[in-house]
Amino acid sequence: MTELAPNTLPTSTQPNWKTQIKATSVAVFAATAPAQALDLNTLPLGDPHLNSVPRTAAEQNRINAVTLPTQDFEAAEPFEENSAGAGTVRARSDDEAFSQHSANISFEQELEFKLGNGLFKKIWVFSPASTKASDGLGPLYNARSCQRCHVKDGRGHTPRSPEDSAGSMFLRLSIPGDVPAEMAAVHDYIGTAPDPNYGTQLQDLSPPNIASEYKFSATYQDVEVALSGSETVTLRDPSYAALNLGYGPLHADAMLSPRVAPPMIGLGLLEAIPVSDILAQADADDANGDGISGRANLVWSAEFDQVMLGRFGLKAGQPTIHQQSAGAFSGDMGISTPLLPDPWGECTSTQTDCRNAPHGNDDVRGTEIDQPNMDLVTFYSRNLGVPARRDLDDPQVLHGKQVFYDTGCTSCHTPKFVTHRLPDRPEQSFQLIWPYSDLLLHDMGEGLADNRPEGRATGREWRTPPLWGVGLTQQVSDQAGFLHDGRARTLLEAVLWHGGEAQTARDTVVELAPDDRAALIRFLESL
């Protein structure tokens, strides 16, 4: 489905994108995978919360009881309104619904949050500039601020017209490569490398004297889907192209993946879920025979210098909020951080004008954004509040919740977790939360395949996106879409794109009585 347009590469080097990535993935797996299955329990996986307090046996029993899937759909469950536990915020009716701080941070922490918010909204400028605290942009970049992609702290959107810039959407990029030595113990890790000319993502913006990397192009073909009850839905089947390449052809084996910025709410709580609780949901070999085989992505943490569970990003390619933020500063804006200190962002060695351009690294700040300010951005990202549920006692919502469970959606969209006990982060400590995600990788079928691996994730696998707040998505930004590339304009469209492990659930939704299907969407809108 999501194939790149033919003019992405010179005619003589045009690959078949789907065939190519499948062959690459199989070759890499065959070369690195031993006969036995990967035992996650034998790997020394790091946890971002090294000082968490172990649970007592009594606490674990309580947690096991409270996180069991409900079988009662006559009324809301206890505490179900509070999606983020004590951090849950009031559900606003305007576009600021995702921009509130967690309800349980201290008065002193509110100042940290506001300072982090200022940095998240900061408009960066090119070097040299008189505003030394804001210079260092690019030279190649996708956006001038974090908020330009994560619109109002929510989802990004597809280009509004063929002439529009990519805005909050870009193409991630890699070629087949070797498995890094530090990941050798993870036998099904798929080796990749940056494109020699273009790096790890394509940037469509640049200063006047430096060529941008490309022009993003997205086109759509309508696909009609018939539903029970004589209803139909029109899906948008996308095609993407990298036009006007500024630095020569892409590598012949280049693999590209379209990405729209995901929402920012609740990230600190996702980071606070114990590794063991996430791994307990994994079933790579489908031992229980339900057709669902969630797998954990394992990635390298530059922050902790060890293998860690991937939680963040559309394929769970980042282990912590701090590393995810540093990667976005570097890749999206060309802003250096202590974790990723190159002042030219991810410009390659062939992009000499970019590397030789003025930058904002200096003896005072060090990198273009220093560690104290990175800590503020991380704190802000960690503490964006999740809005409370709405209408959860409504009969139609309760019926839709039962449909959600009965169709098997909870096999991936795990409703509840309890977070670590965290002495240093009481706002995320020991909270019953309702993210509706297992944070694992699932094969979503050919229709959603980007055919580009990331860590252990194959070209058909995606991390289960959290659903909390999903019903307020288009209230926050009326241009926002759903799925990894924003192709779905409605929640029902998003459901109908599900395939692979979710094919049975998707087909069940197609065959539902119209009232049942409407109730399901009404439930999702209440999250």
Tab-separated table of N, CA and C in Angstrom, residues 281-360:
chain	number	residue	atom	x	y	z
A	281	GLN	N	3.379	-9.091	28.994
A	281	GLN	CA	2.350	-9.080	27.954
A	281	GLN	C	2.857	-9.691	26.644
A	282	ALA	N	4.183	-9.829	26.517
A	282	ALA	CA	4.757	-10.299	25.248
A	282	ALA	C	4.440	-11.776	25.028
A	283	ASP	N	4.187	-12.121	23.779
A	283	ASP	CA	3.866	-13.503	23.410
A	283	ASP	C	4.357	-13.726	21.984
A	284	ALA	N	5.679	-13.637	21.822
A	284	ALA	CA	6.275	-13.616	20.479
A	284	ALA	C	5.908	-14.827	19.639
A	285	ASP	N	5.718	-15.980	20.285
A	285	ASP	CA	5.406	-17.207	19.548
A	285	ASP	C	3.925	-17.559	19.596
A	286	ASP	N	3.090	-16.619	20.081
A	286	ASP	CA	1.655	-16.843	20.198
A	286	ASP	C	1.359	-18.152	20.929
A	287	ALA	N	1.941	-18.287	22.112
A	287	ALA	CA	1.784	-19.518	22.890
A	287	ALA	C	0.338	-19.764	23.283
A	288	ASN	N	-0.443	-18.688	23.452
A	288	ASN	CA	-1.830	-18.889	23.861
A	288	ASN	C	-2.781	-19.063	22.680
A	289	GLY	N	-2.255	-19.003	21.455
A	289	GLY	CA	-3.054	-19.318	20.280
A	289	GLY	C	-4.131	-18.324	19.928
A	290	ASP	N	-4.010	-17.068	20.401
A	290	ASP	CA	-5.059	-16.095	20.101
A	290	ASP	C	-4.767	-15.285	18.851
A	291	GLY	N	-3.665	-15.605	18.152
A	291	GLY	CA	-3.324	-14.889	16.925
A	291	GLY	C	-2.592	-13.590	17.153
A	292	ILE	N	-2.305	-13.259	18.407
A	292	ILE	CA	-1.625	-12.015	18.754
A	292	ILE	C	-0.248	-12.360	19.314
A	293	SER	N	0.798	-11.753	18.747
A	293	SER	CA	2.156	-12.118	19.157
A	293	SER	C	2.988	-10.872	19.422
A	294	GLY	N	2.613	-10.134	20.430
A	294	GLY	CA	3.328	-8.915	20.770
A	294	GLY	C	4.787	-9.175	21.113
A	295	ARG	N	5.681	-8.314	20.610
A	295	ARG	CA	7.106	-8.464	20.868
A	295	ARG	C	7.659	-7.147	21.398
A	296	ALA	N	8.644	-7.249	22.275
A	296	ALA	CA	9.300	-6.065	22.807
A	296	ALA	C	10.393	-5.606	21.853
A	297	ASN	N	10.454	-4.299	21.606
A	297	ASN	CA	11.613	-3.773	20.901
A	297	ASN	C	12.713	-3.512	21.920
A	298	LEU	N	13.931	-3.877	21.574
A	298	LEU	CA	15.094	-3.678	22.430
A	298	LEU	C	16.053	-2.761	21.699
A	299	VAL	N	16.513	-1.721	22.363
A	299	VAL	CA	17.312	-0.685	21.712
A	299	VAL	C	18.468	-0.290	22.612
A	300	TRP	N	19.414	0.449	22.042
A	300	TRP	CA	20.568	0.898	22.812
A	300	TRP	C	20.277	2.257	23.424
A	301	SER	N	20.552	2.365	24.718
A	301	SER	CA	20.393	3.633	25.411
A	301	SER	C	21.742	4.329	25.510
A	302	ALA	N	21.900	5.441	24.785
A	302	ALA	CA	23.107	6.254	24.921
A	302	ALA	C	23.138	6.940	26.271
A	303	GLU	N	21.967	7.123	26.859
A	303	GLU	CA	21.860	7.777	28.161
A	303	GLU	C	22.355	6.878	29.284
A	304	PHE	N	21.997	5.590	29.237
A	304	PHE	CA	22.348	4.646	30.298
A	304	PHE	C	23.442	3.661	29.875
A	305	ASP	N	23.866	3.717	28.615
A	305	ASP	CA	24.953	2.889	28.108
A	305	ASP	C	24.659	1.399	28.267
A	306	GLN	N	23.469	0.995	27.841
A	306	GLN	CA	23.086	-0.409	27.927
A	306	GLN	C	21.862	-0.668	27.055
A	307	VAL	N	21.565	-1.948	26.846
A	307	VAL	CA	20.353	-2.339	26.131
A	307	VAL	C	19.148	-2.064	27.024
A	308	MET	N	18.113	-1.468	26.448
A	308	MET	CA	16.907	-1.169	27.205
A	308	MET	C	15.673	-1.476	26.367
A	309	LEU	N	14.555	-1.584	27.046
A	309	LEU	CA	13.272	-1.761	26.384
A	309	LEU	C	12.889	-0.486	25.660
A	310	GLY	N	12.527	-0.594	24.382
A	310	GLY	CA	12.018	0.555	23.645
A	310	GLY	C	10.565	0.816	24.010
A	311	ARG	N	10.240	2.074	24.278
A	311	ARG	CA	8.868	2.457	24.650
A	311	ARG	C	8.305	3.561	23.767
A	312	PHE	N	9.182	4.454	23.273
A	312	PHE	CA	8.728	5.679	22.631
A	312	PHE	C	9.051	5.662	21.145
A	313	GLY	N	8.265	6.432	20.401
A	313	GLY	CA	8.366	6.398	18.949
A	313	GLY	C	7.393	5.397	18.374
A	314	LEU	N	7.080	5.553	17.109
A	314	LEU	CA	6.030	4.762	16.486
A	314	LEU	C	6.387	3.290	16.351
A	315	LYS	N	7.681	2.973	16.406
A	315	LYS	CA	8.118	1.574	16.439
A	315	LYS	C	8.863	1.257	17.742
A	316	ALA	N	8.622	2.055	18.783
A	316	ALA	CA	9.267	1.843	20.089
A	316	ALA	C	10.782	1.830	19.949
A	317	GLY	N	11.312	2.768	19.159
A	317	GLY	CA	12.733	2.800	18.880
A	317	GLY	C	13.559	3.592	19.873
A	318	GLN	N	12.916	4.204	20.885
A	318	GLN	CA	13.649	4.985	21.878
A	318	GLN	C	13.275	4.499	23.282
A	319	PRO	N	14.280	4.415	24.197
A	319	PRO	CA	14.017	3.848	25.519
A	319	PRO	C	13.527	4.831	26.560
A	320	THR	N	13.851	6.115	26.413
A	320	THR	CA	13.500	7.104	27.434
A	320	THR	C	13.003	8.387	26.780
A	321	ILE	N	12.317	9.189	27.580
A	321	ILE	CA	11.836	10.481	27.094
A	321	ILE	C	13.011	11.394	26.767
A	322	HIS	N	14.040	11.358	27.595
A	322	HIS	CA	15.194	12.231	27.369
A	322	HIS	C	15.879	11.898	26.045
A	323	GLN	N	16.094	10.619	25.769
A	323	GLN	CA	16.750	10.252	24.515
A	323	GLN	C	15.852	10.541	23.319
A	324	GLN	N	14.557	10.307	23.470
A	324	GLN	CA	13.620	10.642	22.390
A	324	GLN	C	13.669	12.137	22.094
A	325	SER	N	13.715	12.967	23.150
A	325	SER	CA	13.745	14.422	22.966
A	325	SER	C	15.039	14.866	22.302
A	326	ALA	N	16.172	14.296	22.747
A	326	ALA	CA	17.459	14.654	22.150
A	326	ALA	C	17.486	14.273	20.670
A	327	GLY	N	16.939	13.109	20.339
A	327	GLY	CA	16.885	12.690	18.942
A	327	GLY	C	16.052	13.629	18.089
A	328	ALA	N	14.941	14.132	18.657
A	328	ALA	CA	14.093	15.068	17.917
A	328	ALA	C	14.794	16.410	17.723
A	329	PHE	N	15.484	16.907	18.752
A	329	PHE	CA	16.230	18.157	18.597
A	329	PHE	C	17.252	18.031	17.469
A	330	SER	N	17.968	16.912	17.431
A	330	SER	CA	19.005	16.724	16.426
A	330	SER	C	18.409	16.512	15.039
A	331	GLY	N	17.498	15.555	14.899
A	331	GLY	CA	16.977	15.193	13.590
A	331	GLY	C	15.993	16.182	13.027
A	332	ASP	N	15.097	16.714	13.870
A	332	ASP	CA	14.034	17.583	13.378
A	332	ASP	C	14.478	19.029	13.231
A	333	MET	N	15.384	19.492	14.121
A	333	MET	CA	15.741	20.915	14.135
A	333	MET	C	17.236	21.182	13.970
A	334	GLY	N	18.066	20.138	13.991
A	334	GLY	CA	19.503	20.362	13.886
A	334	GLY	C	20.083	21.050	15.101
A	335	ILE	N	19.469	20.862	16.261
A	335	ILE	CA	19.922	21.480	17.513
A	335	ILE	C	20.733	20.451	18.294
A	336	SER	N	21.945	20.807	18.688
A	336	SER	CA	22.811	19.882	19.417
A	336	SER	C	22.439	19.840	20.889
A	337	THR	N	22.642	18.686	21.502
A	337	THR	CA	22.385	18.446	22.924
A	337	THR	C	23.589	17.706	23.505
A	338	PRO	N	23.728	17.678	24.833
A	338	PRO	CA	24.847	16.907	25.401
A	338	PRO	C	24.831	15.437	24.988
A	339	LEU	N	23.651	14.861	24.762
A	339	LEU	CA	23.582	13.458	24.355
A	339	LEU	C	23.958	13.285	22.883
A	340	LEU	N	23.604	14.264	22.054
A	340	LEU	CA	23.898	14.246	20.614
A	340	LEU	C	24.520	15.599	20.256
A	341	PRO	N	25.843	15.755	20.457
A	341	PRO	CA	26.463	17.085	20.439
A	341	PRO	C	26.842	17.655	19.075
A	342	ASP	N	26.634	16.932	17.980
A	342	ASP	CA	27.018	17.474	16.672
A	342	ASP	C	26.196	18.722	16.360
A	343	PRO	N	26.835	19.855	16.114
A	343	PRO	CA	26.076	21.098	15.915
A	343	PRO	C	25.323	21.152	14.595
A	344	TRP	N	25.648	20.282	13.659
A	344	TRP	CA	24.959	20.262	12.357
A	344	TRP	C	23.811	19.250	12.332
A	345	GLY	N	23.414	18.783	13.496
A	345	GLY	CA	22.347	17.785	13.520
A	345	GLY	C	22.828	16.480	12.929
A	346	GLU	N	22.087	15.954	11.965
A	346	GLU	CA	22.497	14.676	11.377
A	346	GLU	C	22.936	14.837	9.925
A	347	CYS	N	23.454	16.010	9.567
A	347	CYS	CA	24.023	16.197	8.232
A	347	CYS	C	25.164	15.208	8.021
A	348	THR	N	25.214	14.604	6.869
A	348	THR	CA	26.229	13.593	6.579
A	348	THR	C	27.543	14.251	6.166
A	349	SER	N	28.587	13.459	6.091
A	349	SER	CA	29.902	13.985	5.715
A	349	SER	C	29.935	14.489	4.278
A	350	THR	N	29.005	14.036	3.447
A	350	THR	CA	28.947	14.529	2.065
A	350	THR	C	28.279	15.901	1.971
A	351	GLN	N	27.571	16.316	3.019
A	351	GLN	CA	26.865	17.599	3.024
A	351	GLN	C	27.778	18.655	3.649
A	352	THR	N	28.825	19.003	2.918
A	352	THR	CA	29.877	19.850	3.479
A	352	THR	C	29.396	21.260	3.789
A	353	ASP	N	28.528	21.823	2.974
A	353	ASP	CA	28.021	23.166	3.260
A	353	ASP	C	27.291	23.193	4.597
A	354	CYS	N	26.529	22.159	4.857
A	354	CYS	CA	25.808	22.069	6.128
A	354	CYS	C	26.789	21.971	7.297
A	355	ARG	N	27.767	21.113	7.170
A	355	ARG	CA	28.720	20.911	8.270
A	355	ARG	C	29.609	22.132	8.504
A	356	ASN	N	29.867	22.898	7.461
A	356	ASN	CA	30.748	24.055	7.593
A	356	ASN	C	30.002	25.345	7.938
A	357	ALA	N	28.690	25.302	7.989
A	357	ALA	CA	27.898	26.497	8.281
A	357	ALA	C	28.083	26.921	9.740
A	358	PRO	N	27.849	28.188	10.072
A	358	PRO	CA	27.929	28.643	11.466
A	358	PRO	C	26.966	27.853	12.344
A	359	HIS	N	27.362	27.638	13.585
A	359	HIS	CA	26.510	26.892	14.517
A	359	HIS	C	26.519	27.570	15.879
A	360	GLY	N	25.724	27.046	16.791
A	360	GLY	CA	25.549	27.685	18.084
A	360	GLY	C	26.309	27.062	19.232
